[in-house]
PDB file of C-alpha atoms in Angstrom:
ATOM      1  CA  MET A  26       0.182   0.227   0.019  1.00  0.00           C
ATOM      2  CA  GLN A  27       3.105   2.239   0.878  1.00  0.00           C
ATOM      3  CA  LYS A  28       4.497   1.676  -2.706  1.00  0.00           C
ATOM      4  CA  HIS A  29       1.244   2.565  -4.165  1.00  0.00           C
ATOM      5  CA  LEU A  30       0.828   5.908  -2.139  1.00  0.00           C
ATOM      6  CA  LEU A  31       4.673   6.869  -2.767  1.00  0.00           C
ATOM      7  CA  PHE A  32       3.697   5.900  -6.899  1.00  0.00           C
ATOM      8  CA  LEU A  33       0.937   7.826  -6.657  1.00  0.00           C
ATOM      9  CA  ALA A  34       2.803  10.682  -4.803  1.00  0.00           C
ATOM     10  CA  PHE A  35       5.456  11.108  -7.853  1.00  0.00           C
ATOM     11  CA  LEU A  36       3.097  10.711 -10.484  1.00  0.00           C
ATOM     12  CA  MET A  37       1.746  13.689  -8.821  1.00  0.00           C
ATOM     13  CA  PHE A  38       4.509  15.608  -8.809  1.00  0.00           C
ATOM     14  CA  SER A  39       5.827  14.838 -12.030  1.00  0.00           C
ATOM     15  CA  ILE A  40       2.547  15.841 -13.765  1.00  0.00           C
ATOM     16  CA  SER A  41       2.911  19.151 -12.058  1.00  0.00           C
ATOM     17  CA  LEU A  42       6.365  19.601 -13.062  1.00  0.00           C
ATOM     18  CA  PHE A  43       5.562  19.098 -16.458  1.00  0.00           C
ATOM     19  CA  SER A  44       2.546  20.953 -16.593  1.00  0.00           C
ATOM     20  CA  GLN A  45       5.178  23.835 -15.269  1.00  0.00           C
ATOM     21  CA  LYS A  46       7.476  23.342 -18.170  1.00  0.00           C
ATOM     22  CA  ASN A  47       4.663  23.197 -20.621  1.00  0.00           C
ATOM     23  CA  LEU A  48       3.930  26.780 -19.251  1.00  0.00           C
ATOM     24  CA  ASP A  49       6.896  27.833 -19.320  1.00  0.00           C
ATOM     25  CA  ARG A  50       7.760  26.385 -22.492  1.00  0.00           C
ATOM     26  CA  THR A  51       4.514  28.360 -23.928  1.00  0.00           C
ATOM     27  CA  LEU A  52       4.956  31.525 -22.431  1.00  0.00           C
ATOM     28  CA  GLN A  53       8.670  31.294 -23.770  1.00  0.00           C
ATOM     29  CA  GLN A  54       6.881  31.133 -27.203  1.00  0.00           C
ATOM     30  CA  LEU A  55       3.819  33.203 -27.191  1.00  0.00           C
ATOM     31  CA  ASN A  56       5.204  35.848 -25.209  1.00  0.00           C
ATOM     32  CA  ALA A  57       8.060  39.026 -26.196  1.00  0.00           C
ATOM     33  CA  GLU A  58       8.251  39.709 -22.418  1.00  0.00           C
ATOM     34  CA  SER A  59       7.681  43.176 -23.588  1.00  0.00           C
ATOM     35  CA  VAL A  60       5.797  43.540 -19.902  1.00  0.00           C
ATOM     36  CA  PRO A  61       7.945  42.812 -17.064  1.00  0.00           C
ATOM     37  CA  TYR A  62       6.649  39.772 -15.339  1.00  0.00           C
ATOM     38  CA  ILE A  63       5.961  39.453 -11.703  1.00  0.00           C
ATOM     39  CA  TYR A  64       5.313  36.019 -10.260  1.00  0.00           C
ATOM     40  CA  VAL A  65       2.835  34.913  -7.916  1.00  0.00           C
ATOM     41  CA  ASN A  66       5.188  34.717  -5.017  1.00  0.00           C
ATOM     42  CA  GLU A  67       5.979  38.099  -5.350  1.00  0.00           C
ATOM     43  CA  VAL A  68       2.571  39.621  -5.433  1.00  0.00           C
ATOM     44  CA  ASN A  69       2.065  41.509  -2.211  1.00  0.00           C
ATOM     45  CA  THR A  70      -1.775  41.278  -1.844  1.00  0.00           C
ATOM     46  CA  THR A  71      -1.912  44.070   1.070  1.00  0.00           C
ATOM     47  CA  GLU A  72       0.309  46.450  -1.033  1.00  0.00           C
ATOM     48  CA  GLU A  73      -1.868  49.258  -3.488  1.00  0.00           C
ATOM     49  CA  ILE A  74      -1.816  47.380  -6.615  1.00  0.00           C
ATOM     50  CA  ILE A  75      -4.616  47.609  -9.255  1.00  0.00           C
ATOM     51  CA  VAL A  76      -5.378  44.255 -10.917  1.00  0.00           C
ATOM     52  CA  PHE A  77      -6.479  43.718 -14.691  1.00  0.00           C
ATOM     53  CA  ASP A  78      -8.531  41.123 -15.744  1.00  0.00           C
ATOM     54  CA  THR A  79      -8.139  41.097 -19.455  1.00  0.00           C
ATOM     55  CA  ARG A  80     -10.153  37.933 -20.280  1.00  0.00           C
ATOM     56  CA  LYS A  81     -13.282  37.840 -22.039  1.00  0.00           C
ATOM     57  CA  LYS A  82     -15.790  38.965 -19.434  1.00  0.00           C
ATOM     58  CA  GLU A  83     -17.442  35.058 -19.002  1.00  0.00           C
ATOM     59  CA  GLU A  84     -14.452  34.074 -17.947  1.00  0.00           C
ATOM     60  CA  TYR A  85     -14.335  36.844 -15.046  1.00  0.00           C
ATOM     61  CA  GLU A  86     -17.453  35.736 -13.941  1.00  0.00           C
ATOM     62  CA  VAL A  87     -16.574  32.812 -13.243  1.00  0.00           C
ATOM     63  CA  SER A  88     -13.717  33.674 -10.986  1.00  0.00           C
ATOM     64  CA  HIS A  89     -11.017  35.950 -10.973  1.00  0.00           C
ATOM     65  CA  ILE A  90      -8.074  37.690  -8.650  1.00  0.00           C
ATOM     66  CA  LYS A  91      -9.728  39.505  -5.347  1.00  0.00           C
ATOM     67  CA  ASN A  92     -10.395  43.076  -5.919  1.00  0.00           C
ATOM     68  CA  ALA A  93      -9.620  42.337 -10.128  1.00  0.00           C
ATOM     69  CA  VAL A  94     -11.091  45.179 -12.756  1.00  0.00           C
ATOM     70  CA  TRP A  95     -12.372  43.909 -15.464  1.00  0.00           C
ATOM     71  CA  VAL A  96     -10.684  45.604 -18.854  1.00  0.00           C
ATOM     72  CA  GLY A  97     -11.400  42.626 -21.311  1.00  0.00           C
ATOM     73  CA  TYR A  98      -9.285  42.008 -24.448  1.00  0.00           C
ATOM     74  CA  LYS A  99     -10.766  43.160 -27.588  1.00  0.00           C
ATOM     75  CA  THR A 100     -13.077  45.349 -25.448  1.00  0.00           C
ATOM     76  CA  PHE A 101     -10.229  47.001 -24.183  1.00  0.00           C
ATOM     77  CA  GLU A 102     -10.719  51.130 -23.712  1.00  0.00           C
ATOM     78  CA  LYS A 103      -7.525  52.877 -23.089  1.00  0.00           C
ATOM     79  CA  ASP A 104      -9.532  56.337 -22.825  1.00  0.00           C
ATOM     80  CA  SER A 105     -11.694  54.437 -19.810  1.00  0.00           C
ATOM     81  CA  ILE A 106      -9.091  53.236 -17.871  1.00  0.00           C
ATOM     82  CA  LEU A 107      -6.870  56.769 -18.390  1.00  0.00           C
ATOM     83  CA  LYS A 108     -10.210  58.318 -16.993  1.00  0.00           C
ATOM     84  CA  ASN A 109     -10.276  56.155 -13.933  1.00  0.00           C
ATOM     85  CA  PHE A 110      -7.017  55.228 -13.243  1.00  0.00           C
ATOM     86  CA  PRO A 111      -5.324  58.740 -13.967  1.00  0.00           C
ATOM     87  CA  ASN A 112      -2.336  57.881 -11.484  1.00  0.00           C
ATOM     88  CA  LYS A 113       0.187  56.869 -14.184  1.00  0.00           C
ATOM     89  CA  GLN A 114       2.755  55.798 -11.675  1.00  0.00           C
ATOM     90  CA  ALA A 115       0.460  53.242  -9.535  1.00  0.00           C
ATOM     91  CA  PRO A 116       1.324  49.485  -9.786  1.00  0.00           C
ATOM     92  CA  ILE A 117      -0.913  47.219 -12.252  1.00  0.00           C
ATOM     93  CA  MET A 118      -0.567  44.323 -12.682  1.00  0.00           C
ATOM     94  CA  VAL A 119      -2.488  42.403 -15.576  1.00  0.00           C
ATOM     95  CA  TYR A 120      -3.567  39.005 -15.563  1.00  0.00           C
ATOM     96  CA  CYS A 121      -5.241  36.381 -17.815  1.00  0.00           C
ATOM     97  CA  SER A 122      -5.435  32.889 -18.557  1.00  0.00           C
ATOM     98  CA  ILE A 123      -1.627  32.587 -18.142  1.00  0.00           C
ATOM     99  CA  GLY A 124      -0.392  36.065 -19.401  1.00  0.00           C
ATOM    100  CA  VAL A 125      -0.270  35.732 -22.928  1.00  0.00           C
ATOM    101  CA  ARG A 126      -3.324  38.655 -23.780  1.00  0.00           C
ATOM    102  CA  SER A 127      -2.310  40.365 -20.812  1.00  0.00           C
ATOM    103  CA  GLU A 128       1.042  41.227 -22.544  1.00  0.00           C
ATOM    104  CA  ASP A 129      -0.648  42.997 -24.835  1.00  0.00           C
ATOM    105  CA  ILE A 130      -2.581  44.759 -22.839  1.00  0.00           C
ATOM    106  CA  GLY A 131       0.788  45.389 -20.519  1.00  0.00           C
ATOM    107  CA  GLU A 132       2.142  46.552 -23.784  1.00  0.00           C
ATOM    108  CA  LYS A 133      -0.913  49.237 -24.475  1.00  0.00           C
ATOM    109  CA  LEU A 134      -1.127  50.607 -20.941  1.00  0.00           C
ATOM    110  CA  LEU A 135       3.030  51.084 -21.363  1.00  0.00           C
ATOM    111  CA  LYS A 136       2.058  52.676 -24.597  1.00  0.00           C
ATOM    112  CA  ALA A 137      -0.286  55.116 -22.654  1.00  0.00           C
ATOM    113  CA  GLY A 138       2.437  56.486 -20.291  1.00  0.00           C
ATOM    114  CA  TYR A 139       1.608  54.174 -17.468  1.00  0.00           C
ATOM    115  CA  THR A 140       5.325  53.248 -15.619  1.00  0.00           C
ATOM    116  CA  ASN A 141       4.916  50.511 -13.519  1.00  0.00           C
ATOM    117  CA  VAL A 142       3.253  47.103 -15.121  1.00  0.00           C
ATOM    118  CA  LYS A 143       3.839  43.537 -14.315  1.00  0.00           C
ATOM    119  CA  ASN A 144       2.080  41.031 -16.154  1.00  0.00           C
ATOM    120  CA  LEU A 145       1.427  37.791 -13.902  1.00  0.00           C
ATOM    121  CA  TYR A 146       3.503  34.950 -15.311  1.00  0.00           C
ATOM    122  CA  GLY A 147       1.098  32.022 -15.792  1.00  0.00           C
ATOM    123  CA  GLY A 148      -1.686  34.180 -15.120  1.00  0.00           C
ATOM    124  CA  ILE A 149      -4.726  33.148 -12.854  1.00  0.00           C
ATOM    125  CA  PHE A 150      -3.618  29.240 -13.975  1.00  0.00           C
ATOM    126  CA  GLU A 151      -0.779  30.083 -12.462  1.00  0.00           C
ATOM    127  CA  TRP A 152      -2.186  31.399  -9.268  1.00  0.00           C
ATOM    128  CA  LYS A 153      -4.591  29.136  -8.673  1.00  0.00           C
ATOM    129  CA  ASN A 154      -2.282  26.293  -9.345  1.00  0.00           C
ATOM    130  CA  GLN A 155      -0.088  27.944  -6.506  1.00  0.00           C
ATOM    131  CA  GLY A 156      -2.968  27.644  -3.851  1.00  0.00           C
ATOM    132  CA  LYS A 157      -4.238  31.137  -4.360  1.00  0.00           C
ATOM    133  CA  LEU A 158      -7.864  32.260  -3.874  1.00  0.00           C
ATOM    134  CA  VAL A 159      -9.957  33.121  -6.700  1.00  0.00           C
ATOM    135  CA  TYR A 160     -13.514  34.841  -6.177  1.00  0.00           C
ATOM    136  CA  LYS A 161     -16.829  35.166  -7.784  1.00  0.00           C
ATOM    137  CA  ASN A 162     -18.138  38.584  -6.995  1.00  0.00           C
ATOM    138  CA  ASP A 163     -16.839  38.560  -3.538  1.00  0.00           C
ATOM    139  CA  THR A 164     -17.174  35.199  -3.071  1.00  0.00           C
ATOM    140  CA  GLU A 165     -13.965  32.332  -2.881  1.00  0.00           C
ATOM    141  CA  THR A 166     -14.592  30.017  -5.366  1.00  0.00           C
ATOM    142  CA  ASP A 167     -12.658  26.459  -6.476  1.00  0.00           C
ATOM    143  CA  SER A 168     -13.875  27.334 -10.479  1.00  0.00           C
ATOM    144  CA  VAL A 169     -11.441  28.621 -13.107  1.00  0.00           C
ATOM    145  CA  HIS A 170     -12.878  29.319 -16.785  1.00  0.00           C
ATOM    146  CA  THR A 171      -9.657  27.737 -18.552  1.00  0.00           C
ATOM    147  CA  PHE A 172     -10.561  29.475 -21.989  1.00  0.00           C
ATOM    148  CA  ASN A 173     -10.554  25.853 -23.931  1.00  0.00           C
ATOM    149  CA  LYS A 174      -9.342  22.108 -23.185  1.00  0.00           C
ATOM    150  CA  GLN A 175      -6.414  22.895 -24.490  1.00  0.00           C
ATOM    151  CA  TRP A 176      -5.462  25.687 -22.157  1.00  0.00           C
ATOM    152  CA  GLY A 177      -7.015  23.798 -19.633  1.00  0.00           C
ATOM    153  CA  LYS A 178      -4.315  21.146 -19.317  1.00  0.00           C
ATOM    154  CA  LEU A 179      -2.219  23.845 -17.649  1.00  0.00           C
ATOM    155  CA  LEU A 180      -4.299  24.416 -14.784  1.00  0.00           C
ATOM    156  CA  ASN A 181      -3.715  21.523 -12.291  1.00  0.00           C
ATOM    157  CA  LYS A 182      -6.137  22.754  -9.237  1.00  0.00           C
ATOM    158  CA  GLY A 183      -9.333  24.209  -9.046  1.00  0.00           C
ATOM    159  CA  THR A 184     -12.926  22.706 -11.297  1.00  0.00           C
ATOM    160  CA  LYS A 185     -11.708  23.650 -14.694  1.00  0.00           C
ATOM    161  CA  VAL A 186     -14.932  25.539 -16.673  1.00  0.00           C
ATOM    162  CA  HIS A 187     -14.710  24.884 -20.316  1.00  0.00           C
ATOM    163  CA  SER A 188     -17.667  26.574 -21.404  1.00  0.00           C
ATOM    164  CA  VAL A 189     -20.581  28.772 -19.681  1.00  0.00           C
ATOM    165  CA  HIS A 190     -24.408  28.467 -21.146  1.00  0.00           C
TER     166      HIS A 190
END
């Protein structure tokens, strides 16, 4: 019995390591690192930081990082951000599922003159994989929208939601 438990623990560790390597590889291929990364363990939740969720509205509505402001991706409006967040030196963290769409929005923010923009490495998937909390409205949830089944393979913890009806 102990051998089975040891094997199971090894298997879970291997899957987690494999998934992390896939995430690292995916981000290396898809991102230019034009927006500096911030890693989950570097996020100080007691610090005043503006958090922008750059996913689709239905993804945000399944769950999001606490106090995140939905800004969207295709629907992103720079003028709205400039109006509602005029301090261009304020610390801003952008995120999406894994950090690809958020890099694009981060670039737009930098071009608009914001000086302290960081892209959450691994996005909400890595946030949840590291055991951090996500919320639906103001209530803690275990669900995370995975964008699609392929991307969902990078989410190791939580309940995967592929579509919302």
